[in-house]
C-alpha cells in the first residue's frame, strides 16, 4: 500500500464525516490540528514516558499502536486539507530516538510550525518525525498500515452508529 493510498482512504473517510455532519464547505484545519495535538497527548499518556513519578509501565503495545494510528489519521487528514497528498514523502527511516520525551516535544513543535506556516516542507517534516516516533515505539510500517486500515473501518462504523 502506498502513502497516496493512505491519503485516499483518509480523504474518503473525511468526506463521509463532513457529509454526515454538514461540514462540506467548512475549513477544518484548525480543528484537525487541535485534534492532532490531543491525540499526541493521549499517545504520550499511554507510553507513560514522561511520568517520572510513577512505576506503572506503559500500556500494552496494541493500545499504544491504536493511539499512534489516531495521530496518523489526523496527519493524513491535515495533509489532504492543505493539499499535500500528492507529495512523495519518505516515511521509512533508519532513525529512531531513544528519548521519547524529546520526540514528543519535537512533534508538538512541528505541529505548531505547520499551523503557523502551512508549507509542504513543514508537513513533510512533521510526517517523517511522526513515523520516526512510531519506529522508536517499536512499530514497523506494516504494523502501522494494518492498524490504520483496521481503525479506518472502526471510524466508519462509529459514524454509522452516530458517534
GROMACS .gro file of N, CA and C in nm:
model
  489
    1UNK      N    1   0.085  -0.118   0.000
    1UNK     CA    2   0.000   0.000   0.000
    1UNK      C    3   0.089   0.124   0.000
    2UNK      N    4   0.061   0.218  -0.088
    2UNK     CA    5   0.141   0.339  -0.097
    2UNK      C    6   0.085   0.447  -0.004
    3UNK      N    7   0.167   0.546   0.021
    3UNK     CA    8   0.123   0.657   0.105
    3UNK      C    9   0.004   0.728   0.039
    4UNK      N   10   0.004   0.737  -0.094
    4UNK     CA   11  -0.107   0.801  -0.164
    4UNK      C   12  -0.237   0.724  -0.138
    5UNK      N   13  -0.228   0.593  -0.125
    5UNK     CA   14  -0.347   0.514  -0.093
    5UNK      C   15  -0.398   0.547   0.047
    6UNK      N   16  -0.305   0.572   0.140
    6UNK     CA   17  -0.345   0.613   0.275
    6UNK      C   18  -0.418   0.747   0.270
    7UNK      N   19  -0.359   0.841   0.194
    7UNK     CA   20  -0.423   0.972   0.179
    7UNK      C   21  -0.563   0.957   0.119
    8UNK      N   22  -0.576   0.871   0.021
    8UNK     CA   23  -0.704   0.849  -0.045
    8UNK      C   24  -0.807   0.789   0.052
    9UNK      N   25  -0.765   0.689   0.128
    9UNK     CA   26  -0.855   0.630   0.228
    9UNK      C   27  -0.901   0.736   0.328
   10UNK      N   28  -0.807   0.819   0.371
   10UNK     CA   29  -0.841   0.923   0.468
   10UNK      C   30  -0.935   1.026   0.408
   11UNK      N   31  -0.911   1.060   0.281
   11UNK     CA   32  -0.996   1.157   0.213
   11UNK      C   33  -1.139   1.105   0.204
   12UNK      N   34  -1.155   0.977   0.173
   12UNK     CA   35  -1.289   0.918   0.167
   12UNK      C   36  -1.358   0.924   0.302
   13UNK      N   37  -1.284   0.890   0.408
   13UNK     CA   38  -1.341   0.896   0.543
   13UNK      C   39  -1.378   1.040   0.579
   14UNK      N   40  -1.287   1.133   0.551
   14UNK     CA   41  -1.314   1.274   0.583
   14UNK      C   42  -1.438   1.325   0.511
   15UNK      N   43  -1.450   1.291   0.383
   15UNK     CA   44  -1.568   1.336   0.307
   15UNK      C   45  -1.695   1.276   0.365
   16UNK      N   46  -1.689   1.151   0.405
   16UNK     CA   47  -1.805   1.086   0.466
   16UNK      C   48  -1.845   1.159   0.595
   17UNK      N   49  -1.746   1.187   0.679
   17UNK     CA   50  -1.771   1.256   0.806
   17UNK      C   51  -1.826   1.396   0.780
   18UNK      N   52  -1.767   1.468   0.685
   18UNK     CA   53  -1.812   1.603   0.654
   18UNK      C   54  -1.955   1.605   0.604
   19UNK      N   55  -1.991   1.506   0.523
   19UNK     CA   56  -2.130   1.497   0.475
   19UNK      C   57  -2.225   1.463   0.589
   20UNK      N   58  -2.185   1.370   0.674
   20UNK     CA   59  -2.269   1.329   0.787
   20UNK      C   60  -2.297   1.445   0.882
   21UNK      N   61  -2.201   1.538   0.891
   21UNK     CA   62  -2.212   1.648   0.988
   21UNK      C   63  -2.236   1.784   0.921
   22UNK      N   64  -2.261   1.783   0.790
   22UNK     CA   65  -2.290   1.907   0.719
   22UNK      C   66  -2.174   2.005   0.719
   23UNK      N   67  -2.054   1.954   0.701
   23UNK     CA   68  -1.934   2.039   0.707
   23UNK      C   69  -1.860   2.048   0.574
   24UNK      N   70  -1.928   2.020   0.463
   24UNK     CA   71  -1.860   2.012   0.333
   24UNK      C   72  -1.784   2.139   0.296
   25UNK      N   73  -1.834   2.254   0.331
   25UNK     CA   74  -1.769   2.380   0.291
   25UNK      C   75  -1.703   2.450   0.409
   26UNK      N   76  -1.663   2.373   0.509
   26UNK     CA   77  -1.603   2.430   0.629
   26UNK      C   78  -1.454   2.400   0.631
   27UNK      N   79  -1.375   2.503   0.658
   27UNK     CA   80  -1.231   2.482   0.674
   27UNK      C   81  -1.209   2.423   0.813
   28UNK      N   82  -1.157   2.303   0.816
   28UNK     CA   83  -1.141   2.231   0.943
   28UNK      C   84  -0.996   2.218   0.988
   29UNK      N   85  -0.905   2.289   0.924
   29UNK     CA   86  -0.762   2.273   0.955
   29UNK      C   87  -0.733   2.299   1.101
   30UNK      N   88  -0.782   2.409   1.155
   30UNK     CA   89  -0.752   2.442   1.295
   30UNK      C   90  -0.808   2.335   1.390
   31UNK      N   91  -0.927   2.287   1.363
   31UNK     CA   92  -0.986   2.183   1.447
   31UNK      C   93  -0.907   2.052   1.437
   32UNK      N   94  -0.862   2.022   1.316
   32UNK     CA   95  -0.784   1.899   1.296
   32UNK      C   96  -0.648   1.910   1.365
   33UNK      N   97  -0.589   2.028   1.364
   33UNK     CA   98  -0.461   2.049   1.432
   33UNK      C   99  -0.479   2.032   1.583
   34UNK      N  100  -0.584   2.091   1.637
   34UNK     CA  101  -0.611   2.073   1.781
   34UNK      C  102  -0.637   1.926   1.812
   35UNK      N  103  -0.714   1.859   1.727
   35UNK     CA  104  -0.741   1.716   1.748
   35UNK      C  105  -0.611   1.637   1.746
   36UNK      N  106  -0.520   1.670   1.655
   36UNK     CA  107  -0.391   1.601   1.648
   36UNK      C  108  -0.311   1.624   1.776
   37UNK      N  109  -0.310   1.746   1.825
   37UNK     CA  110  -0.238   1.775   1.950
   37UNK      C  111  -0.294   1.691   2.065
   38UNK      N  112  -0.425   1.680   2.071
   38UNK     CA  113  -0.489   1.599   2.176
   38UNK      C  114  -0.449   1.453   2.161
   39UNK      N  115  -0.452   1.403   2.037
   39UNK     CA  116  -0.416   1.262   2.012
   39UNK      C  117  -0.271   1.234   2.049
   40UNK      N  118  -0.182   1.329   2.022
   40UNK     CA  119  -0.041   1.311   2.059
   40UNK      C  120  -0.029   1.303   2.212
   41UNK      N  121  -0.106   1.385   2.281
   41UNK     CA  122  -0.107   1.378   2.427
   41UNK      C  123  -0.158   1.245   2.477
   42UNK      N  124  -0.263   1.194   2.414
   42UNK     CA  125  -0.315   1.063   2.453
   42UNK      C  126  -0.211   0.954   2.429
   43UNK      N  127  -0.139   0.963   2.318
   43UNK     CA  128  -0.034   0.867   2.288
   43UNK      C  129   0.076   0.875   2.393
   44UNK      N  130   0.122   0.995   2.424
   44UNK     CA  131   0.226   1.012   2.526
   44UNK      C  132   0.178   0.955   2.660
   45UNK      N  133   0.053   0.976   2.692
   45UNK     CA  134  -0.002   0.925   2.817
   45UNK      C  135   0.004   0.773   2.823
   46UNK      N  136  -0.025   0.708   2.712
   46UNK     CA  137  -0.020   0.562   2.709
   46UNK      C  138   0.123   0.508   2.718
   47UNK      N  139   0.219   0.583   2.666
   47UNK     CA  140   0.360   0.538   2.677
   47UNK      C  141   0.415   0.562   2.816
   48UNK      N  142   0.357   0.662   2.885
   48UNK     CA  143   0.398   0.700   3.020
   48UNK      C  144   0.544   0.745   3.025
   49UNK      N  145   0.601   0.781   2.911
   49UNK     CA  146   0.744   0.814   2.904
   49UNK      C  147   0.782   0.936   2.988
   50UNK      N  148   0.688   1.021   3.018
   50UNK     CA  149   0.717   1.143   3.093
   50UNK      C  150   0.682   1.131   3.240
   51UNK      N  151   0.623   1.021   3.279
   51UNK     CA  152   0.574   1.005   3.416
   51UNK      C  153   0.683   0.954   3.509
   52UNK      N  154   0.778   1.041   3.535
   52UNK     CA  155   0.892   1.006   3.620
   52UNK      C  156   0.852   0.971   3.763
   53UNK      N  157   0.734   1.011   3.804
   53UNK     CA  158   0.687   0.989   3.940
   53UNK      C  159   0.616   0.855   3.958
   54UNK      N  160   0.601   0.781   3.848
   54UNK     CA  161   0.521   0.659   3.853
   54UNK      C  162   0.603   0.536   3.816
   55UNK      N  163   0.573   0.426   3.880
   55UNK     CA  164   0.639   0.300   3.848
   55UNK      C  165   0.555   0.212   3.756
   56UNK      N  166   0.434   0.256   3.728
   56UNK     CA  167   0.345   0.181   3.641
   56UNK      C  168   0.402   0.177   3.499
   57UNK      N  169   0.402   0.060   3.434
   57UNK     CA  170   0.460   0.051   3.299
   57UNK      C  171   0.368   0.111   3.193
   58UNK      N  172   0.422   0.123   3.074
   58UNK     CA  173   0.344   0.170   2.959
   58UNK      C  174   0.228   0.074   2.933
   59UNK      N  175   0.128   0.123   2.863
   59UNK     CA  176   0.016   0.038   2.822
   59UNK      C  177   0.066  -0.068   2.725
   60UNK      N  178  -0.016  -0.169   2.703
   60UNK     CA  179   0.017  -0.273   2.606
   60UNK      C  180   0.046  -0.210   2.470
   61UNK      N  181   0.132  -0.275   2.394
   61UNK     CA  182   0.170  -0.223   2.262
   61UNK      C  183   0.048  -0.202   2.172
   62UNK      N  184  -0.053  -0.288   2.182
   62UNK     CA  185  -0.172  -0.274   2.098
   62UNK      C  186  -0.243  -0.142   2.125
   63UNK      N  187  -0.249  -0.103   2.250
   63UNK     CA  188  -0.314   0.024   2.287
   63UNK      C  189  -0.231   0.142   2.238
   64UNK      N  190  -0.100   0.133   2.257
   64UNK     CA  191  -0.010   0.240   2.210
   64UNK      C  192  -0.019   0.253   2.058
   65UNK      N  193  -0.023   0.140   1.988
   65UNK     CA  194  -0.034   0.143   1.842
   65UNK      C  195  -0.165   0.207   1.798
   66UNK      N  196  -0.273   0.175   1.865
   66UNK     CA  197  -0.401   0.236   1.829
   66UNK      C  198  -0.397   0.387   1.848
   67UNK      N  199  -0.336   0.433   1.956
   67UNK     CA  200  -0.323   0.577   1.977
   67UNK      C  201  -0.232   0.641   1.871
   68UNK      N  202  -0.124   0.569   1.836
   68UNK     CA  203  -0.034   0.620   1.733
   68UNK      C  204  -0.110   0.637   1.601
   69UNK      N  205  -0.190   0.538   1.566
   69UNK     CA  206  -0.264   0.542   1.441
   69UNK      C  207  -0.368   0.653   1.440
   70UNK      N  208  -0.424   0.686   1.555
   70UNK     CA  209  -0.515   0.801   1.561
   70UNK      C  210  -0.444   0.927   1.514
   71UNK      N  211  -0.318   0.941   1.552
   71UNK     CA  212  -0.238   1.054   1.505
   71UNK      C  213  -0.215   1.048   1.355
   72UNK      N  214  -0.191   0.929   1.302
   72UNK     CA  215  -0.172   0.913   1.157
   72UNK      C  216  -0.296   0.962   1.084
   73UNK      N  217  -0.415   0.925   1.134
   73UNK     CA  218  -0.539   0.970   1.071
   73UNK      C  219  -0.544   1.122   1.060
   74UNK      N  220  -0.511   1.190   1.168
   74UNK     CA  221  -0.521   1.337   1.165
   74UNK      C  222  -0.410   1.400   1.082
   75UNK      N  223  -0.292   1.344   1.081
   75UNK     CA  224  -0.185   1.398   0.996
   75UNK      C  225  -0.224   1.385   0.849
   76UNK      N  226  -0.274   1.268   0.810
   76UNK     CA  227  -0.319   1.250   0.672
   76UNK      C  228  -0.433   1.345   0.639
   77UNK      N  229  -0.526   1.361   0.731
   77UNK     CA  230  -0.640   1.449   0.710
   77UNK      C  231  -0.595   1.594   0.691
   78UNK      N  232  -0.501   1.637   0.773
   78UNK     CA  233  -0.447   1.773   0.759
   78UNK      C  234  -0.374   1.787   0.625
   79UNK      N  235  -0.298   1.685   0.589
   79UNK     CA  236  -0.228   1.688   0.460
   79UNK      C  237  -0.324   1.699   0.344
   80UNK      N  238  -0.435   1.625   0.350
   80UNK     CA  239  -0.537   1.636   0.246
   80UNK      C  240  -0.596   1.776   0.242
   81UNK      N  241  -0.629   1.828   0.359
   81UNK     CA  242  -0.694   1.959   0.367
   81UNK      C  243  -0.603   2.071   0.315
   82UNK      N  244  -0.473   2.056   0.338
   82UNK     CA  245  -0.378   2.159   0.293
   82UNK      C  246  -0.325   2.135   0.152
   83UNK      N  247  -0.367   2.026   0.091
   83UNK     CA  248  -0.328   1.999  -0.048
   83UNK      C  249  -0.192   1.932  -0.064
   84UNK      N  250  -0.148   1.857   0.036
   84UNK     CA  251  -0.015   1.795   0.030
   84UNK      C  252  -0.021   1.644   0.003
   85UNK      N  253  -0.135   1.593  -0.037
   85UNK     CA  254  -0.149   1.448  -0.052
   85UNK      C  255  -0.074   1.391  -0.172
   86UNK      N  256  -0.034   1.476  -0.265
   86UNK     CA  257   0.037   1.426  -0.383
   86UNK      C  258   0.189   1.427  -0.367
   87UNK      N  259   0.235   1.467  -0.253
   87UNK     CA  260   0.380   1.475  -0.228
   87UNK      C  261   0.435   1.335  -0.200
   88UNK      N  262   0.555   1.311  -0.249
   88UNK     CA  263   0.624   1.185  -0.224
   88UNK      C  264   0.707   1.202  -0.097
   89UNK      N  265   0.657   1.148   0.013
   89UNK     CA  266   0.719   1.169   0.143
   89UNK      C  267   0.779   1.037   0.192
   90UNK      N  268   0.910   1.033   0.208
   90UNK     CA  269   0.970   0.910   0.262
   90UNK      C  270   0.940   0.898   0.412
   91UNK      N  271   0.862   0.797   0.448
   91UNK     CA  272   0.825   0.782   0.589
   91UNK      C  273   0.899   0.668   0.656
   92UNK      N  274   0.975   0.591   0.581
   92UNK     CA  275   1.053   0.484   0.640
   92UNK      C  276   1.194   0.539   0.660
   93UNK      N  277   1.246   0.521   0.779
   93UNK     CA  278   1.374   0.578   0.814
   93UNK      C  279   1.452   0.479   0.899
   94UNK      N  280   1.582   0.494   0.897
   94UNK     CA  281   1.664   0.411   0.986
   94UNK      C  282   1.680   0.480   1.121
   95UNK      N  283   1.628   0.602   1.130
   95UNK     CA  284   1.639   0.677   1.256
   95UNK      C  285   1.542   0.623   1.360
   96UNK      N  286   1.581   0.634   1.481
   96UNK     CA  287   1.493   0.609   1.595
   96UNK      C  288   1.550   0.691   1.708
   97UNK      N  289   1.464   0.733   1.797
   97UNK     CA  290   1.510   0.817   1.907
   97UNK      C  291   1.479   0.745   2.038
   98UNK      N  292   1.583   0.722   2.114
   98UNK     CA  293   1.567   0.656   2.244
   98UNK      C  294   1.491   0.745   2.343
   99UNK      N  295   1.503   0.876   2.328
   99UNK     CA  296   1.442   0.969   2.421
   99UNK      C  297   1.302   1.007   2.372
  100UNK      N  298   1.204   0.935   2.420
  100UNK     CA  299   1.067   0.958   2.375
  100UNK      C  300   1.016   1.096   2.414
  101UNK      N  301   1.057   1.146   2.529
  101UNK     CA  302   1.012   1.279   2.571
  101UNK      C  303   1.054   1.382   2.467
  102UNK      N  304   1.179   1.377   2.424
  102UNK     CA  305   1.227   1.472   2.322
  102UNK      C  306   1.153   1.452   2.190
  103UNK      N  307   1.122   1.328   2.155
  103UNK     CA  308   1.047   1.301   2.032
  103UNK      C  309   0.908   1.363   2.038
  104UNK      N  310   0.840   1.346   2.151
  104UNK     CA  311   0.706   1.404   2.164
  104UNK      C  312   0.713   1.557   2.159
  105UNK      N  313   0.809   1.615   2.228
  105UNK     CA  314   0.821   1.761   2.226
  105UNK      C  315   0.850   1.812   2.085
  106UNK      N  316   0.931   1.740   2.011
  106UNK     CA  317   0.961   1.780   1.873
  106UNK      C  318   0.836   1.772   1.787
  107UNK      N  319   0.756   1.669   1.806
  107UNK     CA  320   0.631   1.656   1.730
  107UNK      C  321   0.539   1.775   1.760
  108UNK      N  322   0.525   1.809   1.888
  108UNK     CA  323   0.443   1.926   1.922
  108UNK      C  324   0.496   2.053   1.853
  109UNK      N  325   0.627   2.069   1.855
  109UNK     CA  326   0.689   2.185   1.791
  109UNK      C  327   0.660   2.187   1.642
  110UNK      N  328   0.669   2.072   1.577
  110UNK     CA  329   0.646   2.065   1.432
  110UNK      C  330   0.499   2.088   1.397
  111UNK      N  331   0.408   2.046   1.484
  111UNK     CA  332   0.266   2.073   1.461
  111UNK      C  333   0.242   2.224   1.465
  112UNK      N  334   0.302   2.291   1.563
  112UNK     CA  335   0.287   2.436   1.573
  112UNK      C  336   0.350   2.506   1.453
  113UNK      N  337   0.464   2.457   1.409
  113UNK     CA  338   0.530   2.514   1.291
  113UNK      C  339   0.439   2.501   1.168
  114UNK      N  340   0.379   2.383   1.151
  114UNK     CA  341   0.288   2.363   1.038
  114UNK      C  342   0.166   2.455   1.050
  115UNK      N  343   0.114   2.467   1.170
  115UNK     CA  344  -0.002   2.554   1.190
  115UNK      C  345   0.028   2.698   1.149
  116UNK      N  346   0.149   2.742   1.178
  116UNK     CA  347   0.183   2.881   1.151
  116UNK      C  348   0.220   2.908   1.005
  117UNK      N  349   0.288   2.812   0.940
  117UNK     CA  350   0.331   2.846   0.803
  117UNK      C  351   0.269   2.760   0.693
  118UNK      N  352   0.214   2.645   0.726
  118UNK     CA  353   0.137   2.561   0.634
  118UNK      C  354   0.206   2.533   0.502
  119UNK      N  355   0.335   2.504   0.508
  119UNK     CA  356   0.410   2.470   0.387
  119UNK      C  357   0.421   2.319   0.373
  120UNK      N  358   0.445   2.277   0.251
  120UNK     CA  359   0.465   2.136   0.224
  120UNK      C  360   0.585   2.081   0.299
  121UNK      N  361   0.688   2.162   0.310
  121UNK     CA  362   0.809   2.118   0.381
  121UNK      C  363   0.781   2.094   0.529
  122UNK      N  364   0.702   2.183   0.589
  122UNK     CA  365   0.667   2.166   0.730
  122UNK      C  366   0.582   2.041   0.749
  123UNK      N  367   0.492   2.016   0.655
  123UNK     CA  368   0.409   1.897   0.663
  123UNK      C  369   0.494   1.770   0.651
  124UNK      N  370   0.583   1.770   0.554
  124UNK     CA  371   0.670   1.653   0.534
  124UNK      C  372   0.756   1.626   0.658
  125UNK      N  373   0.810   1.731   0.716
  125UNK     CA  374   0.894   1.715   0.834
  125UNK      C  375   0.813   1.656   0.950
  126UNK      N  376   0.690   1.704   0.968
  126UNK     CA  377   0.603   1.650   1.072
  126UNK      C  378   0.575   1.502   1.047
  127UNK      N  379   0.539   1.469   0.926
  127UNK     CA  380   0.505   1.330   0.896
  127UNK      C  381   0.626   1.239   0.916
  128UNK      N  382   0.741   1.280   0.868
  128UNK     CA  383   0.863   1.200   0.886
  128UNK      C  384   0.893   1.178   1.034
  129UNK      N  385   0.889   1.286   1.111
  129UNK     CA  386   0.920   1.275   1.253
  129UNK      C  387   0.817   1.190   1.327
  130UNK      N  388   0.693   1.196   1.283
  130UNK     CA  389   0.590   1.115   1.348
  130UNK      C  390   0.617   0.967   1.324
  131UNK      N  391   0.657   0.933   1.203
  131UNK     CA  392   0.687   0.792   1.175
  131UNK      C  393   0.818   0.748   1.241
  132UNK      N  394   0.911   0.840   1.260
  132UNK     CA  395   1.030   0.807   1.338
  132UNK      C  396   0.989   0.778   1.482
  133UNK      N  397   0.897   0.856   1.536
  133UNK     CA  398   0.843   0.828   1.670
  133UNK      C  399   0.782   0.688   1.673
  134UNK      N  400   0.708   0.654   1.571
  134UNK     CA  401   0.649   0.521   1.563
  134UNK      C  402   0.754   0.411   1.566
  135UNK      N  403   0.862   0.432   1.493
  135UNK     CA  404   0.972   0.335   1.496
  135UNK      C  405   1.033   0.328   1.635
  136UNK      N  406   1.047   0.441   1.699
  136UNK     CA  407   1.103   0.445   1.834
  136UNK      C  408   1.013   0.370   1.933
  137UNK      N  409   0.884   0.369   1.903
  137UNK     CA  410   0.788   0.297   1.988
  137UNK      C  411   0.784   0.148   1.954
  138UNK      N  412   0.856   0.109   1.850
  138UNK     CA  413   0.866  -0.033   1.814
  138UNK      C  414   0.773  -0.078   1.704
  139UNK      N  415   0.716   0.016   1.629
  139UNK     CA  416   0.621  -0.019   1.524
  139UNK      C  417   0.686  -0.019   1.387
  140UNK      N  418   0.663  -0.125   1.311
  140UNK     CA  419   0.707  -0.130   1.171
  140UNK      C  420   0.602  -0.060   1.085
  141UNK      N  421   0.639  -0.029   0.963
  141UNK     CA  422   0.544   0.033   0.871
  141UNK      C  423   0.426  -0.062   0.847
  142UNK      N  424   0.453  -0.192   0.845
  142UNK     CA  425   0.345  -0.290   0.827
  142UNK      C  426   0.249  -0.291   0.945
  143UNK      N  427   0.304  -0.278   1.067
  143UNK     CA  428   0.219  -0.268   1.187
  143UNK      C  429   0.124  -0.150   1.174
  144UNK      N  430   0.181  -0.036   1.135
  144UNK     CA  431   0.103   0.088   1.127
  144UNK      C  432  -0.001   0.076   1.016
  145UNK      N  433   0.039   0.021   0.902
  145UNK     CA  434  -0.054   0.007   0.790
  145UNK      C  435  -0.173  -0.080   0.827
  146UNK      N  436  -0.146  -0.193   0.889
  146UNK     CA  437  -0.254  -0.284   0.929
  146UNK      C  438  -0.345  -0.217   1.031
  147UNK      N  439  -0.287  -0.152   1.130
  147UNK     CA  440  -0.365  -0.085   1.233
  147UNK      C  441  -0.444   0.032   1.175
  148UNK      N  442  -0.386   0.102   1.077
  148UNK     CA  443  -0.455   0.214   1.014
  148UNK      C  444  -0.581   0.165   0.943
  149UNK      N  445  -0.567   0.058   0.866
  149UNK     CA  446  -0.682   0.002   0.794
  149UNK      C  447  -0.791  -0.040   0.892
  150UNK      N  448  -0.751  -0.108   0.998
  150UNK     CA  449  -0.849  -0.154   1.098
  150UNK      C  450  -0.920  -0.036   1.164
  151UNK      N  451  -0.845   0.068   1.201
  151UNK     CA  452  -0.905   0.184   1.267
  151UNK      C  453  -0.992   0.263   1.171
  152UNK      N  454  -0.955   0.264   1.043
  152UNK     CA  455  -1.036   0.331   0.943
  152UNK      C  456  -1.175   0.268   0.936
  153UNK      N  457  -1.180   0.136   0.940
  153UNK     CA  458  -1.308   0.065   0.941
  153UNK      C  459  -1.387   0.096   1.067
  154UNK      N  460  -1.319   0.100   1.180
  154UNK     CA  461  -1.384   0.133   1.307
  154UNK      C  462  -1.442   0.274   1.300
  155UNK      N  463  -1.367   0.368   1.241
  155UNK     CA  464  -1.414   0.506   1.232
  155UNK      C  465  -1.540   0.518   1.146
  156UNK      N  466  -1.546   0.442   1.036
  156UNK     CA  467  -1.669   0.440   0.956
  156UNK      C  468  -1.786   0.386   1.037
  157UNK      N  469  -1.760   0.275   1.106
  157UNK     CA  470  -1.867   0.213   1.184
  157UNK      C  471  -1.917   0.309   1.293
  158UNK      N  472  -1.826   0.378   1.357
  158UNK     CA  473  -1.865   0.474   1.461
  158UNK      C  474  -1.955   0.584   1.402
  159UNK      N  475  -1.920   0.632   1.282
  159UNK     CA  476  -2.001   0.735   1.219
  159UNK      C  477  -2.141   0.682   1.187
  160UNK      N  478  -2.147   0.559   1.142
  160UNK     CA  479  -2.276   0.500   1.107
  160UNK      C  480  -2.362   0.478   1.232
  161UNK      N  481  -2.297   0.465   1.347
  161UNK     CA  482  -2.370   0.443   1.472
  161UNK      C  483  -2.396   0.573   1.548
  162UNK      N  484  -2.365   0.687   1.486
  162UNK     CA  485  -2.394   0.815   1.547
  162UNK      C  486  -2.293   0.861   1.648
  163UNK      N  487  -2.168   0.822   1.633
  163UNK     CA  488  -2.059   0.856   1.726
  163UNK      C  489  -2.049   1.002   1.752
   0.00000   0.00000   0.00000
